[in-house]
PDB file of C-alpha atoms in Angstrom:
ATOM      1  CA  UNK A  80    -309.815-146.915-106.899  1.00  0.00           C
ATOM      2  CA  UNK A  81    -310.647-150.984-106.304  1.00  0.00           C
ATOM      3  CA  UNK A  82    -312.162-151.672-103.053  1.00  0.00           C
ATOM      4  CA  UNK A  83    -310.118-153.728-100.308  1.00  0.00           C
ATOM      5  CA  UNK A  84    -311.070-157.156-100.689  1.00  0.00           C
ATOM      6  CA  UNK A  85    -312.801-157.975 -97.366  1.00  0.00           C
ATOM      7  CA  UNK A  86    -311.062-160.424 -96.106  1.00  0.00           C
ATOM      8  CA  UNK A  87    -307.646-158.667 -96.027  1.00  0.00           C
ATOM      9  CA  UNK A  88    -309.397-155.786 -93.892  1.00  0.00           C
ATOM     10  CA  UNK A  89    -310.171-158.402 -91.332  1.00  0.00           C
ATOM     11  CA  UNK A  90    -306.466-159.204 -91.106  1.00  0.00           C
ATOM     12  CA  UNK A  91    -304.195-159.265 -87.986  1.00  0.00           C
ATOM     13  CA  UNK A  92    -305.143-160.130 -84.298  1.00  0.00           C
ATOM     14  CA  UNK A  93    -307.614-158.444 -82.087  1.00  0.00           C
ATOM     15  CA  UNK A  94    -306.538-156.882 -78.501  1.00  0.00           C
ATOM     16  CA  UNK A  95    -308.611-159.544 -77.207  1.00  0.00           C
ATOM     17  CA  UNK A  96    -306.505-162.191 -79.041  1.00  0.00           C
ATOM     18  CA  UNK A  97    -303.570-159.875 -78.092  1.00  0.00           C
ATOM     19  CA  UNK A  98    -303.919-160.080 -74.555  1.00  0.00           C
ATOM     20  CA  UNK A  99    -305.195-163.875 -74.200  1.00  0.00           C
ATOM     21  CA  UNK A 100    -301.869-164.568 -75.864  1.00  0.00           C
ATOM     22  CA  UNK A 101    -299.668-163.014 -73.328  1.00  0.00           C
ATOM     23  CA  UNK A 102    -301.912-164.703 -70.252  1.00  0.00           C
ATOM     24  CA  UNK A 103    -300.953-167.789 -72.178  1.00  0.00           C
ATOM     25  CA  UNK A 104    -297.665-167.117 -72.618  1.00  0.00           C
ATOM     26  CA  UNK A 105    -297.160-165.662 -68.923  1.00  0.00           C
ATOM     27  CA  UNK A 106    -299.196-168.595 -67.469  1.00  0.00           C
ATOM     28  CA  UNK A 107    -296.452-171.021 -69.252  1.00  0.00           C
ATOM     29  CA  UNK A 108    -293.504-169.236 -68.565  1.00  0.00           C
ATOM     30  CA  UNK A 109    -294.432-169.041 -64.637  1.00  0.00           C
ATOM     31  CA  UNK A 110    -295.288-172.914 -64.541  1.00  0.00           C
ATOM     32  CA  UNK A 111    -291.482-172.940 -66.942  1.00  0.00           C
ATOM     33  CA  UNK A 112    -289.589-171.234 -64.520  1.00  0.00           C
ATOM     34  CA  UNK A 113    -291.713-172.747 -61.071  1.00  0.00           C
ATOM     35  CA  UNK A 114    -290.207-176.305 -62.761  1.00  0.00           C
ATOM     36  CA  UNK A 115    -286.622-175.059 -63.053  1.00  0.00           C
ATOM     37  CA  UNK A 116    -286.580-173.797 -59.911  1.00  0.00           C
ATOM     38  CA  UNK A 117    -287.710-177.629 -58.656  1.00  0.00           C
ATOM     39  CA  UNK A 118    -285.568-178.894 -60.290  1.00  0.00           C
ATOM     40  CA  UNK A 119    -281.948-176.652 -59.349  1.00  0.00           C
ATOM     41  CA  UNK A 120    -283.243-176.768 -55.355  1.00  0.00           C
ATOM     42  CA  UNK A 121    -283.173-180.725 -56.398  1.00  0.00           C
ATOM     43  CA  UNK A 122    -279.862-180.850 -57.835  1.00  0.00           C
ATOM     44  CA  UNK A 123    -278.830-179.105 -54.828  1.00  0.00           C
ATOM     45  CA  UNK A 124    -280.171-181.244 -52.367  1.00  0.00           C
ATOM     46  CA  UNK A 125    -278.157-184.058 -54.598  1.00  0.00           C
ATOM     47  CA  UNK A 126    -275.539-182.157 -54.334  1.00  0.00           C
ATOM     48  CA  UNK A 127    -275.445-181.799 -50.869  1.00  0.00           C
ATOM     49  CA  UNK A 128    -276.309-185.557 -49.871  1.00  0.00           C
ATOM     50  CA  UNK A 129    -272.710-186.454 -51.859  1.00  0.00           C
ATOM     51  CA  UNK A 130    -270.998-183.851 -50.083  1.00  0.00           C
ATOM     52  CA  UNK A 131    -271.961-185.163 -46.673  1.00  0.00           C
ATOM     53  CA  UNK A 132    -271.381-188.774 -47.776  1.00  0.00           C
ATOM     54  CA  UNK A 133    -268.052-187.538 -49.264  1.00  0.00           C
ATOM     55  CA  UNK A 134    -267.257-185.917 -45.717  1.00  0.00           C
ATOM     56  CA  UNK A 135    -268.816-189.150 -43.816  1.00  0.00           C
ATOM     57  CA  UNK A 136    -266.100-191.277 -45.887  1.00  0.00           C
ATOM     58  CA  UNK A 137    -263.479-189.178 -45.089  1.00  0.00           C
ATOM     59  CA  UNK A 138    -263.603-189.119 -41.658  1.00  0.00           C
ATOM     60  CA  UNK A 139    -264.958-192.860 -41.094  1.00  0.00           C
ATOM     61  CA  UNK A 140    -261.605-193.435 -43.473  1.00  0.00           C
ATOM     62  CA  UNK A 141    -259.439-191.752 -41.603  1.00  0.00           C
ATOM     63  CA  UNK A 142    -260.310-193.226 -37.848  1.00  0.00           C
ATOM     64  CA  UNK A 143    -260.505-196.951 -39.835  1.00  0.00           C
ATOM     65  CA  UNK A 144    -256.600-196.338 -41.079  1.00  0.00           C
ATOM     66  CA  UNK A 145    -255.484-195.170 -37.569  1.00  0.00           C
ATOM     67  CA  UNK A 146    -257.224-197.842 -35.596  1.00  0.00           C
ATOM     68  CA  UNK A 147    -254.936-200.879 -38.046  1.00  0.00           C
ATOM     69  CA  UNK A 148    -252.789-199.681 -35.807  1.00  0.00           C
ATOM     70  CA  UNK A 149    -254.089-199.607 -32.584  1.00  0.00           C
ATOM     71  CA  UNK A 150    -252.658-202.040 -29.403  1.00  0.00           C
ATOM     72  CA  UNK A 151    -254.774-205.034 -29.376  1.00  0.00           C
ATOM     73  CA  UNK A 152    -257.521-205.209 -26.396  1.00  0.00           C
ATOM     74  CA  UNK A 153    -256.867-200.814 -25.994  1.00  0.00           C
ATOM     75  CA  UNK A 154    -260.098-199.535 -27.574  1.00  0.00           C
ATOM     76  CA  UNK A 155    -262.466-198.099 -25.445  1.00  0.00           C
ATOM     77  CA  UNK A 156    -265.719-195.628 -25.347  1.00  0.00           C
ATOM     78  CA  UNK A 157    -265.162-192.536 -23.632  1.00  0.00           C
ATOM     79  CA  UNK A 158    -267.157-189.843 -22.106  1.00  0.00           C
ATOM     80  CA  UNK A 159    -270.255-191.663 -22.747  1.00  0.00           C
ATOM     81  CA  UNK A 160    -269.956-192.584 -26.441  1.00  0.00           C
ATOM     82  CA  UNK A 161    -268.720-188.742 -27.332  1.00  0.00           C
ATOM     83  CA  UNK A 162    -265.148-190.474 -27.845  1.00  0.00           C
ATOM     84  CA  UNK A 163    -263.482-193.625 -29.009  1.00  0.00           C
ATOM     85  CA  UNK A 164    -259.829-193.602 -27.346  1.00  0.00           C
ATOM     86  CA  UNK A 165    -256.872-195.792 -28.253  1.00  0.00           C
ATOM     87  CA  UNK A 166    -253.526-196.823 -27.903  1.00  0.00           C
ATOM     88  CA  UNK A 167    -251.481-196.635 -31.132  1.00  0.00           C
ATOM     89  CA  UNK A 168    -248.458-199.059 -31.460  1.00  0.00           C
ATOM     90  CA  UNK A 169    -244.923-197.730 -32.299  1.00  0.00           C
ATOM     91  CA  UNK A 170    -243.006-200.842 -32.305  1.00  0.00           C
ATOM     92  CA  UNK A 171    -242.835-204.606 -31.081  1.00  0.00           C
ATOM     93  CA  UNK A 172    -240.626-207.063 -30.106  1.00  0.00           C
ATOM     94  CA  UNK A 173    -240.005-210.471 -28.766  1.00  0.00           C
ATOM     95  CA  UNK A 174    -239.296-211.676 -25.226  1.00  0.00           C
ATOM     96  CA  UNK A 175    -236.162-214.205 -24.018  1.00  0.00           C
ATOM     97  CA  UNK A 176    -238.157-215.559 -21.347  1.00  0.00           C
ATOM     98  CA  UNK A 177    -241.963-215.154 -19.650  1.00  0.00           C
ATOM     99  CA  UNK A 178    -242.270-211.760 -18.072  1.00  0.00           C
ATOM    100  CA  UNK A 179    -242.541-211.507 -14.233  1.00  0.00           C
ATOM    101  CA  UNK A 180    -246.206-211.810 -13.086  1.00  0.00           C
ATOM    102  CA  UNK A 181    -248.654-211.801 -10.382  1.00  0.00           C
ATOM    103  CA  UNK A 182    -249.791-215.145 -11.852  1.00  0.00           C
ATOM    104  CA  UNK A 183    -246.159-216.993 -11.500  1.00  0.00           C
ATOM    105  CA  UNK A 184    -245.000-215.414  -8.282  1.00  0.00           C
ATOM    106  CA  UNK A 185    -242.249-214.077  -9.991  1.00  0.00           C
ATOM    107  CA  UNK A 186    -240.588-210.542  -8.420  1.00  0.00           C
ATOM    108  CA  UNK A 187    -240.757-207.361 -10.141  1.00  0.00           C
ATOM    109  CA  UNK A 188    -238.102-206.694 -12.520  1.00  0.00           C
ATOM    110  CA  UNK A 189    -236.632-203.379 -13.474  1.00  0.00           C
ATOM    111  CA  UNK A 190    -235.632-204.883 -16.740  1.00  0.00           C
ATOM    112  CA  UNK A 191    -236.549-206.981 -19.777  1.00  0.00           C
ATOM    113  CA  UNK A 192    -234.643-209.175 -21.849  1.00  0.00           C
ATOM    114  CA  UNK A 193    -235.568-209.015 -25.765  1.00  0.00           C
ATOM    115  CA  UNK A 194    -233.732-211.035 -28.674  1.00  0.00           C
ATOM    116  CA  UNK A 195    -235.179-208.789 -31.331  1.00  0.00           C
ATOM    117  CA  UNK A 196    -237.346-205.421 -30.927  1.00  0.00           C
ATOM    118  CA  UNK A 197    -237.659-202.479 -33.429  1.00  0.00           C
ATOM    119  CA  UNK A 198    -239.535-198.999 -33.120  1.00  0.00           C
ATOM    120  CA  UNK A 199    -241.361-197.979 -36.400  1.00  0.00           C
ATOM    121  CA  UNK A 200    -242.418-194.278 -35.427  1.00  0.00           C
ATOM    122  CA  UNK A 201    -241.804-191.533 -32.857  1.00  0.00           C
ATOM    123  CA  UNK A 202    -240.493-193.160 -30.006  1.00  0.00           C
ATOM    124  CA  UNK A 203    -241.691-195.617 -27.319  1.00  0.00           C
ATOM    125  CA  UNK A 204    -242.175-194.600 -23.577  1.00  0.00           C
ATOM    126  CA  UNK A 205    -244.032-197.750 -22.433  1.00  0.00           C
ATOM    127  CA  UNK A 206    -244.129-201.135 -23.063  1.00  0.00           C
ATOM    128  CA  UNK A 207    -246.807-203.413 -23.075  1.00  0.00           C
ATOM    129  CA  UNK A 208    -246.996-207.517 -22.152  1.00  0.00           C
ATOM    130  CA  UNK A 209    -250.093-209.519 -21.401  1.00  0.00           C
ATOM    131  CA  UNK A 210    -253.128-207.208 -22.126  1.00  0.00           C
ATOM    132  CA  UNK A 211    -256.122-208.723 -22.883  1.00  0.00           C
ATOM    133  CA  UNK A 212    -258.772-206.254 -22.029  1.00  0.00           C
ATOM    134  CA  UNK A 213    -258.801-202.251 -21.964  1.00  0.00           C
ATOM    135  CA  UNK A 214    -258.647-202.161 -18.201  1.00  0.00           C
ATOM    136  CA  UNK A 215    -255.328-203.723 -18.141  1.00  0.00           C
ATOM    137  CA  UNK A 216    -253.751-201.827 -20.206  1.00  0.00           C
ATOM    138  CA  UNK A 217    -255.079-198.529 -19.506  1.00  0.00           C
ATOM    139  CA  UNK A 218    -254.768-199.145 -15.594  1.00  0.00           C
ATOM    140  CA  UNK A 219    -251.360-200.023 -16.042  1.00  0.00           C
ATOM    141  CA  UNK A 220    -251.212-203.697 -14.938  1.00  0.00           C
ATOM    142  CA  UNK A 221    -250.080-204.849 -18.369  1.00  0.00           C
ATOM    143  CA  UNK A 222    -247.913-201.949 -19.003  1.00  0.00           C
ATOM    144  CA  UNK A 223    -244.301-200.793 -17.364  1.00  0.00           C
ATOM    145  CA  UNK A 224    -242.944-197.057 -18.514  1.00  0.00           C
ATOM    146  CA  UNK A 225    -239.361-196.931 -19.907  1.00  0.00           C
ATOM    147  CA  UNK A 226    -236.173-195.979 -18.178  1.00  0.00           C
ATOM    148  CA  UNK A 227    -235.741-193.586 -21.499  1.00  0.00           C
ATOM    149  CA  UNK A 228    -237.314-193.467 -24.492  1.00  0.00           C
ATOM    150  CA  UNK A 229    -236.658-195.762 -27.333  1.00  0.00           C
ATOM    151  CA  UNK A 230    -236.415-193.981 -30.622  1.00  0.00           C
ATOM    152  CA  UNK A 231    -236.821-195.181 -34.534  1.00  0.00           C
ATOM    153  CA  UNK A 232    -234.361-198.501 -34.735  1.00  0.00           C
ATOM    154  CA  UNK A 233    -233.837-201.697 -33.915  1.00  0.00           C
ATOM    155  CA  UNK A 234    -232.105-203.891 -31.409  1.00  0.00           C
ATOM    156  CA  UNK A 235    -231.886-206.371 -28.831  1.00  0.00           C
ATOM    157  CA  UNK A 236    -231.024-207.509 -25.615  1.00  0.00           C
ATOM    158  CA  UNK A 237    -231.516-205.648 -21.716  1.00  0.00           C
ATOM    159  CA  UNK A 238    -233.582-202.793 -22.086  1.00  0.00           C
ATOM    160  CA  UNK A 239    -234.591-200.930 -18.705  1.00  0.00           C
ATOM    161  CA  UNK A 240    -237.226-200.140 -17.185  1.00  0.00           C
ATOM    162  CA  UNK A 241    -238.287-196.547 -14.958  1.00  0.00           C
ATOM    163  CA  UNK A 242    -238.941-199.013 -12.098  1.00  0.00           C
ATOM    164  CA  UNK A 243    -239.558-202.785 -10.856  1.00  0.00           C
ATOM    165  CA  UNK A 244    -242.593-204.316 -12.752  1.00  0.00           C
ATOM    166  CA  UNK A 245    -244.787-206.960 -12.336  1.00  0.00           C
ATOM    167  CA  UNK A 246    -247.126-207.518 -14.951  1.00  0.00           C
ATOM    168  CA  UNK A 247    -250.755-208.830 -14.460  1.00  0.00           C
ATOM    169  CA  UNK A 248    -250.230-211.399 -17.411  1.00  0.00           C
ATOM    170  CA  UNK A 249    -247.814-212.934 -19.257  1.00  0.00           C
ATOM    171  CA  UNK A 250    -247.103-211.857 -22.077  1.00  0.00           C
ATOM    172  CA  UNK A 251    -249.036-214.109 -25.096  1.00  0.00           C
ATOM    173  CA  UNK A 252    -246.365-215.993 -27.424  1.00  0.00           C
ATOM    174  CA  UNK A 253    -243.825-213.424 -25.696  1.00  0.00           C
ATOM    175  CA  UNK A 254    -244.895-210.862 -27.602  1.00  0.00           C
ATOM    176  CA  UNK A 255    -244.392-207.401 -26.452  1.00  0.00           C
ATOM    177  CA  UNK A 256    -245.549-203.415 -27.816  1.00  0.00           C
ATOM    178  CA  UNK A 257    -244.395-200.653 -27.774  1.00  0.00           C
ATOM    179  CA  UNK A 258    -246.178-197.272 -27.007  1.00  0.00           C
ATOM    180  CA  UNK A 259    -246.642-193.780 -27.232  1.00  0.00           C
ATOM    181  CA  UNK A 260    -249.112-192.581 -25.608  1.00  0.00           C
ATOM    182  CA  UNK A 261    -253.100-193.057 -26.427  1.00  0.00           C
ATOM    183  CA  UNK A 262    -255.280-191.015 -28.841  1.00  0.00           C
ATOM    184  CA  UNK A 263    -258.909-190.145 -29.610  1.00  0.00           C
ATOM    185  CA  UNK A 264    -261.267-189.053 -31.892  1.00  0.00           C
ATOM    186  CA  UNK A 265    -264.230-186.893 -30.284  1.00  0.00           C
ATOM    187  CA  UNK A 266    -267.545-185.223 -31.349  1.00  0.00           C
ATOM    188  CA  UNK A 267    -266.874-181.920 -29.591  1.00  0.00           C
ATOM    189  CA  UNK A 268    -268.924-178.520 -29.771  1.00  0.00           C
ATOM    190  CA  UNK A 269    -270.783-179.716 -32.702  1.00  0.00           C
ATOM    191  CA  UNK A 270    -267.391-180.882 -34.782  1.00  0.00           C
ATOM    192  CA  UNK A 271    -265.623-183.919 -34.751  1.00  0.00           C
ATOM    193  CA  UNK A 272    -261.433-183.878 -33.826  1.00  0.00           C
ATOM    194  CA  UNK A 273    -258.589-186.250 -32.899  1.00  0.00           C
ATOM    195  CA  UNK A 274    -256.509-185.849 -30.315  1.00  0.00           C
ATOM    196  CA  UNK A 275    -252.993-187.206 -30.178  1.00  0.00           C
ATOM    197  CA  UNK A 276    -250.308-188.010 -27.340  1.00  0.00           C
ATOM    198  CA  UNK A 277    -252.647-188.006 -24.401  1.00  0.00           C
ATOM    199  CA  UNK A 278    -251.780-189.831 -21.169  1.00  0.00           C
ATOM    200  CA  UNK A 279    -252.614-193.131 -20.998  1.00  0.00           C
ATOM    201  CA  UNK A 280    -254.894-193.358 -18.058  1.00  0.00           C
ATOM    202  CA  UNK A 281    -257.560-195.796 -16.083  1.00  0.00           C
ATOM    203  CA  UNK A 282    -259.941-192.716 -16.440  1.00  0.00           C
ATOM    204  CA  UNK A 283    -261.400-192.323 -20.116  1.00  0.00           C
ATOM    205  CA  UNK A 284    -260.495-189.049 -21.928  1.00  0.00           C
ATOM    206  CA  UNK A 285    -262.962-186.279 -22.057  1.00  0.00           C
ATOM    207  CA  UNK A 286    -262.006-183.287 -24.397  1.00  0.00           C
ATOM    208  CA  UNK A 287    -261.604-180.333 -22.918  1.00  0.00           C
ATOM    209  CA  UNK A 288    -260.612-178.268 -26.022  1.00  0.00           C
ATOM    210  CA  UNK A 289    -260.695-178.723 -29.470  1.00  0.00           C
ATOM    211  CA  UNK A 290    -257.910-180.803 -31.151  1.00  0.00           C
ATOM    212  CA  UNK A 291    -257.467-181.366 -34.961  1.00  0.00           C
ATOM    213  CA  UNK A 292    -260.445-180.784 -36.376  1.00  0.00           C
ATOM    214  CA  UNK A 293    -262.045-183.747 -38.634  1.00  0.00           C
ATOM    215  CA  UNK A 294    -265.004-183.063 -39.435  1.00  0.00           C
ATOM    216  CA  UNK A 295    -266.444-179.470 -38.735  1.00  0.00           C
ATOM    217  CA  UNK A 296    -270.570-179.934 -38.397  1.00  0.00           C
ATOM    218  CA  UNK A 297    -271.571-183.479 -36.592  1.00  0.00           C
ATOM    219  CA  UNK A 298    -274.822-182.944 -35.392  1.00  0.00           C
ATOM    220  CA  UNK A 299    -274.929-185.615 -32.925  1.00  0.00           C
ATOM    221  CA  UNK A 300    -273.838-189.373 -33.005  1.00  0.00           C
ATOM    222  CA  UNK A 301    -271.421-191.320 -30.960  1.00  0.00           C
ATOM    223  CA  UNK A 302    -269.221-194.329 -30.305  1.00  0.00           C
ATOM    224  CA  UNK A 303    -269.672-197.800 -29.193  1.00  0.00           C
ATOM    225  CA  UNK A 304    -267.085-200.598 -28.757  1.00  0.00           C
ATOM    226  CA  UNK A 305    -267.749-204.198 -29.021  1.00  0.00           C
ATOM    227  CA  UNK A 306    -265.038-206.098 -27.237  1.00  0.00           C
ATOM    228  CA  UNK A 307    -263.711-209.305 -28.957  1.00  0.00           C
ATOM    229  CA  UNK A 308    -261.676-211.995 -26.992  1.00  0.00           C
ATOM    230  CA  UNK A 309    -257.768-212.170 -26.947  1.00  0.00           C
ATOM    231  CA  UNK A 310    -258.008-213.979 -29.999  1.00  0.00           C
ATOM    232  CA  UNK A 311    -260.716-212.749 -31.893  1.00  0.00           C
ATOM    233  CA  UNK A 312    -261.487-208.874 -33.313  1.00  0.00           C
ATOM    234  CA  UNK A 313    -263.771-206.241 -31.704  1.00  0.00           C
ATOM    235  CA  UNK A 314    -265.977-203.772 -33.578  1.00  0.00           C
ATOM    236  CA  UNK A 315    -266.370-200.421 -32.998  1.00  0.00           C
ATOM    237  CA  UNK A 316    -269.802-198.900 -33.974  1.00  0.00           C
ATOM    238  CA  UNK A 317    -269.479-195.355 -35.301  1.00  0.00           C
ATOM    239  CA  UNK A 318    -272.513-193.498 -35.390  1.00  0.00           C
ATOM    240  CA  UNK A 319    -272.566-189.704 -36.790  1.00  0.00           C
ATOM    241  CA  UNK A 320    -275.043-187.442 -38.148  1.00  0.00           C
ATOM    242  CA  UNK A 321    -273.259-185.322 -40.332  1.00  0.00           C
ATOM    243  CA  UNK A 322    -274.871-182.096 -41.428  1.00  0.00           C
ATOM    244  CA  UNK A 323    -274.863-179.365 -43.775  1.00  0.00           C
ATOM    245  CA  UNK A 324    -276.846-176.408 -44.326  1.00  0.00           C
ATOM    246  CA  UNK A 325    -280.114-178.044 -43.550  1.00  0.00           C
ATOM    247  CA  UNK A 326    -279.279-181.122 -45.212  1.00  0.00           C
ATOM    248  CA  UNK A 327    -278.248-184.139 -42.507  1.00  0.00           C
ATOM    249  CA  UNK A 328    -276.506-187.407 -43.408  1.00  0.00           C
ATOM    250  CA  UNK A 329    -276.667-189.903 -40.655  1.00  0.00           C
ATOM    251  CA  UNK A 330    -273.260-192.093 -40.955  1.00  0.00           C
ATOM    252  CA  UNK A 331    -274.081-195.694 -39.372  1.00  0.00           C
ATOM    253  CA  UNK A 332    -270.433-197.319 -39.855  1.00  0.00           C
ATOM    254  CA  UNK A 333    -268.731-200.464 -38.475  1.00  0.00           C
ATOM    255  CA  UNK A 334    -264.707-200.825 -38.558  1.00  0.00           C
ATOM    256  CA  UNK A 335    -263.536-204.303 -37.509  1.00  0.00           C
ATOM    257  CA  UNK A 336    -260.608-203.799 -35.390  1.00  0.00           C
ATOM    258  CA  UNK A 337    -257.595-206.937 -35.624  1.00  0.00           C
ATOM    259  CA  UNK A 338    -257.153-208.324 -32.094  1.00  0.00           C
ATOM    260  CA  UNK A 339    -253.882-209.711 -32.653  1.00  0.00           C
ATOM    261  CA  UNK A 340    -251.943-211.650 -29.106  1.00  0.00           C
TER     262      UNK A 340
END
């Protein structure tokens, strides 16, 4: 019988070598899984930031669209910056003559003559003339209640007011607006809500209950208004912090508000 060659007899791994290989593979696998977990966590954080950004855009764009239809000089921050309140316009018209004002010494009138008017949405409960700031509008100095609501449609002629009214100032270019009530967006109980058909009052709107949910998790923030002159625009500063789990996204936006007299 031929003896087994020495080189063939010693072929293969020793136990020590096998253990070393197992340890090396385990270390490499551990490092690889650690990097993989870090990659997954990084992707999750990126996705959360994208989601928070999308939520902030939806909320801010909704408010911007609503504010496009705000009555000039009616946008104000209330409840210590917790809310932004404004009065949506539902229609407009053109006066035949100047309104009775305290400036021109005219006596109050319970009627207004309009060359033409239109109500485009909802129903009109008030008519506004001559307001140049939110105080005039919300205090009633530039606002008069209609004797009865005016629905969607067009017309002209005499409209009846609920009582004899003297406006604080004459309407610029004899332009008047029809409104129904005020609206507000508020940060309340850690969320952003929309409140519709609020009353028009000199006292700023303060939320006491939840409204229509706009965004479900707002950790902090609020609103501030930089008022413009009669022929300029105003600016709403929206500083909200959107949250999701442990992630946060601060939204520092500026909404330009047209102030067309």
